[in-house]
mmCIF file of C-alpha atoms in Angstrom:
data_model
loop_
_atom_site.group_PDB
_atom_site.id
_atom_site.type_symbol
_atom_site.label_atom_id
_atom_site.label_comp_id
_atom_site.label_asym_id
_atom_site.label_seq_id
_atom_site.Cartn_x
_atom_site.Cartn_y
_atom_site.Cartn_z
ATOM 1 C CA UNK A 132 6.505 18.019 -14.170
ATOM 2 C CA UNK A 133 4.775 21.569 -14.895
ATOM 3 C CA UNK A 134 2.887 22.637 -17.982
ATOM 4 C CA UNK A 135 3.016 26.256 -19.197
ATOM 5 C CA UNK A 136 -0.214 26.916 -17.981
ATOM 6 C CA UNK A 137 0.981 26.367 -14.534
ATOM 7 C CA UNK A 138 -0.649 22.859 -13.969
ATOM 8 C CA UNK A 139 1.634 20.225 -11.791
ATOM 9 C CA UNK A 140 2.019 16.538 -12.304
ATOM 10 C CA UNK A 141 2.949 14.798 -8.304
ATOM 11 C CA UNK A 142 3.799 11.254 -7.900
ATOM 12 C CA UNK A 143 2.922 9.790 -4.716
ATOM 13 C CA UNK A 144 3.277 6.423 -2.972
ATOM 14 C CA UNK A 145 0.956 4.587 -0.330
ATOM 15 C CA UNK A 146 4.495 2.457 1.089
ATOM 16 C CA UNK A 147 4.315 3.592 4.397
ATOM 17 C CA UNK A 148 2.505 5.887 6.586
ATOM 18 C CA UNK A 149 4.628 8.942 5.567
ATOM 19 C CA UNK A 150 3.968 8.125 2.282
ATOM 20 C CA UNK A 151 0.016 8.409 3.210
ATOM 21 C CA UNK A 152 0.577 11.384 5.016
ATOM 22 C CA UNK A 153 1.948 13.354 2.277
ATOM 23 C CA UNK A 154 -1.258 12.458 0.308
ATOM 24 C CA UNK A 155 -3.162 15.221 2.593
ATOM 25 C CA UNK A 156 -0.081 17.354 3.021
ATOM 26 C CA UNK A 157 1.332 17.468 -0.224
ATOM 27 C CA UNK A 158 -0.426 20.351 -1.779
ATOM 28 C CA UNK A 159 -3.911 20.806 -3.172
ATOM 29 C CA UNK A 160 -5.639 19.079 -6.072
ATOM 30 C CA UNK A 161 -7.643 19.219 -8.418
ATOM 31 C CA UNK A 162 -7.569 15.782 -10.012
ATOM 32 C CA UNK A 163 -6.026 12.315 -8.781
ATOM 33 C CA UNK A 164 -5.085 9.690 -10.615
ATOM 34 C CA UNK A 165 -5.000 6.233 -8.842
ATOM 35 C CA UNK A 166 -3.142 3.781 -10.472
ATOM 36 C CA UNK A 167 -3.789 0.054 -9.411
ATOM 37 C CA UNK A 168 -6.389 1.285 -6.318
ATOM 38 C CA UNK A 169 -7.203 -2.381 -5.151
ATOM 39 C CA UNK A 170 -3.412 -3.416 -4.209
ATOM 40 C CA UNK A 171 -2.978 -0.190 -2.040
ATOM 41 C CA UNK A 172 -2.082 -1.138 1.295
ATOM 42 C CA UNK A 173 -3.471 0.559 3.894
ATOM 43 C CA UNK A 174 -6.351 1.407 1.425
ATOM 44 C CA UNK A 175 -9.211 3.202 3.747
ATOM 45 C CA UNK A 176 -6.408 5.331 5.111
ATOM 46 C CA UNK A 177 -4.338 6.101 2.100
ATOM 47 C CA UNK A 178 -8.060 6.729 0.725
ATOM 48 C CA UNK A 179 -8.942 9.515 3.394
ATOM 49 C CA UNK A 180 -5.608 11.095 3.181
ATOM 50 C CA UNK A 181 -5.552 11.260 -0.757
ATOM 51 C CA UNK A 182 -9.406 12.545 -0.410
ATOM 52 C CA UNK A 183 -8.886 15.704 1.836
ATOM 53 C CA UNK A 184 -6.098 16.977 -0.430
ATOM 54 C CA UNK A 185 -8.589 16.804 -3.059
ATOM 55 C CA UNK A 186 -10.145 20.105 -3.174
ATOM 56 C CA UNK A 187 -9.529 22.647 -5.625
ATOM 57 C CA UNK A 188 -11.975 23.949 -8.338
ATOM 58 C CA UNK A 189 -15.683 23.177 -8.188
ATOM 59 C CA UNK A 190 -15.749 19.891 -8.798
ATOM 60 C CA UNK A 191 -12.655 17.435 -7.917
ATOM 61 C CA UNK A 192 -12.223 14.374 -9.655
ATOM 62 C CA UNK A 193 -10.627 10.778 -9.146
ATOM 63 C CA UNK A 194 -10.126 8.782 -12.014
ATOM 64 C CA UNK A 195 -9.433 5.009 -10.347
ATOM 65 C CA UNK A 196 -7.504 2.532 -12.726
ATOM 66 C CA UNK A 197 -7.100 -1.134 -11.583
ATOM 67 C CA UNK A 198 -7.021 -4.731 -12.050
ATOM 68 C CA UNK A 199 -10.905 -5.530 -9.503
ATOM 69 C CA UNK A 200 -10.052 -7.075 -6.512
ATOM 70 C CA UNK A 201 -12.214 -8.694 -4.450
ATOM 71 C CA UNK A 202 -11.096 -6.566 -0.879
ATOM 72 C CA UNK A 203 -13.277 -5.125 1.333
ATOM 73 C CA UNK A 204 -12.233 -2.164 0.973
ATOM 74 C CA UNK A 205 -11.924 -1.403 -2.554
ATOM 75 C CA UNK A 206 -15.558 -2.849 -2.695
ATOM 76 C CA UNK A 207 -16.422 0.103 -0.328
ATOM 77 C CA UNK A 208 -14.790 2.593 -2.590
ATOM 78 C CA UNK A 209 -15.920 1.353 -5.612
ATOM 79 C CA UNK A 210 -20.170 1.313 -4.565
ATOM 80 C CA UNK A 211 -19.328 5.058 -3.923
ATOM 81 C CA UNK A 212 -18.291 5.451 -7.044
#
């Protein structure tokens, strides 16, 4: 989807590893939106990926939406927060 000013709405997936991949590779961001962080699979990776294409404007945000989970790695995430 693309507003009139330009701005881009991009679904992405953490399924596989291509799917993880494209989270890098799939253009630059400004803002992500991570729906249901703690069931991600792969989470530290699909984390990584989705945080290096994260890096337009001066000051990138995530905004993390989930149901808590008690995994490792979303506790990681989550005490960066």
């Amino acid at each position: 989807m693309k507003w009139p000013n330009g701005s881009q709405v991009r679904l992405f997936g953490t399924l596989n590893r291509q799917d993880i991949e494209r989270l890098r590779a799939g253009g630059n961001r400004c803002l992500v939106w991570a729906e249901e962080l703690a069931t991600w699979r792969q989470l530290d990776e699909a984390w990584k990926h989705m945080m290096l294409g994260l890096r337009i404007g001066p000051n990138p945000r995530v905004i993390g939406t989930t149901t808590p989970k008690p995994r490792p790695e979303y506790v990681k995430i989550r005490l960066q927060a």
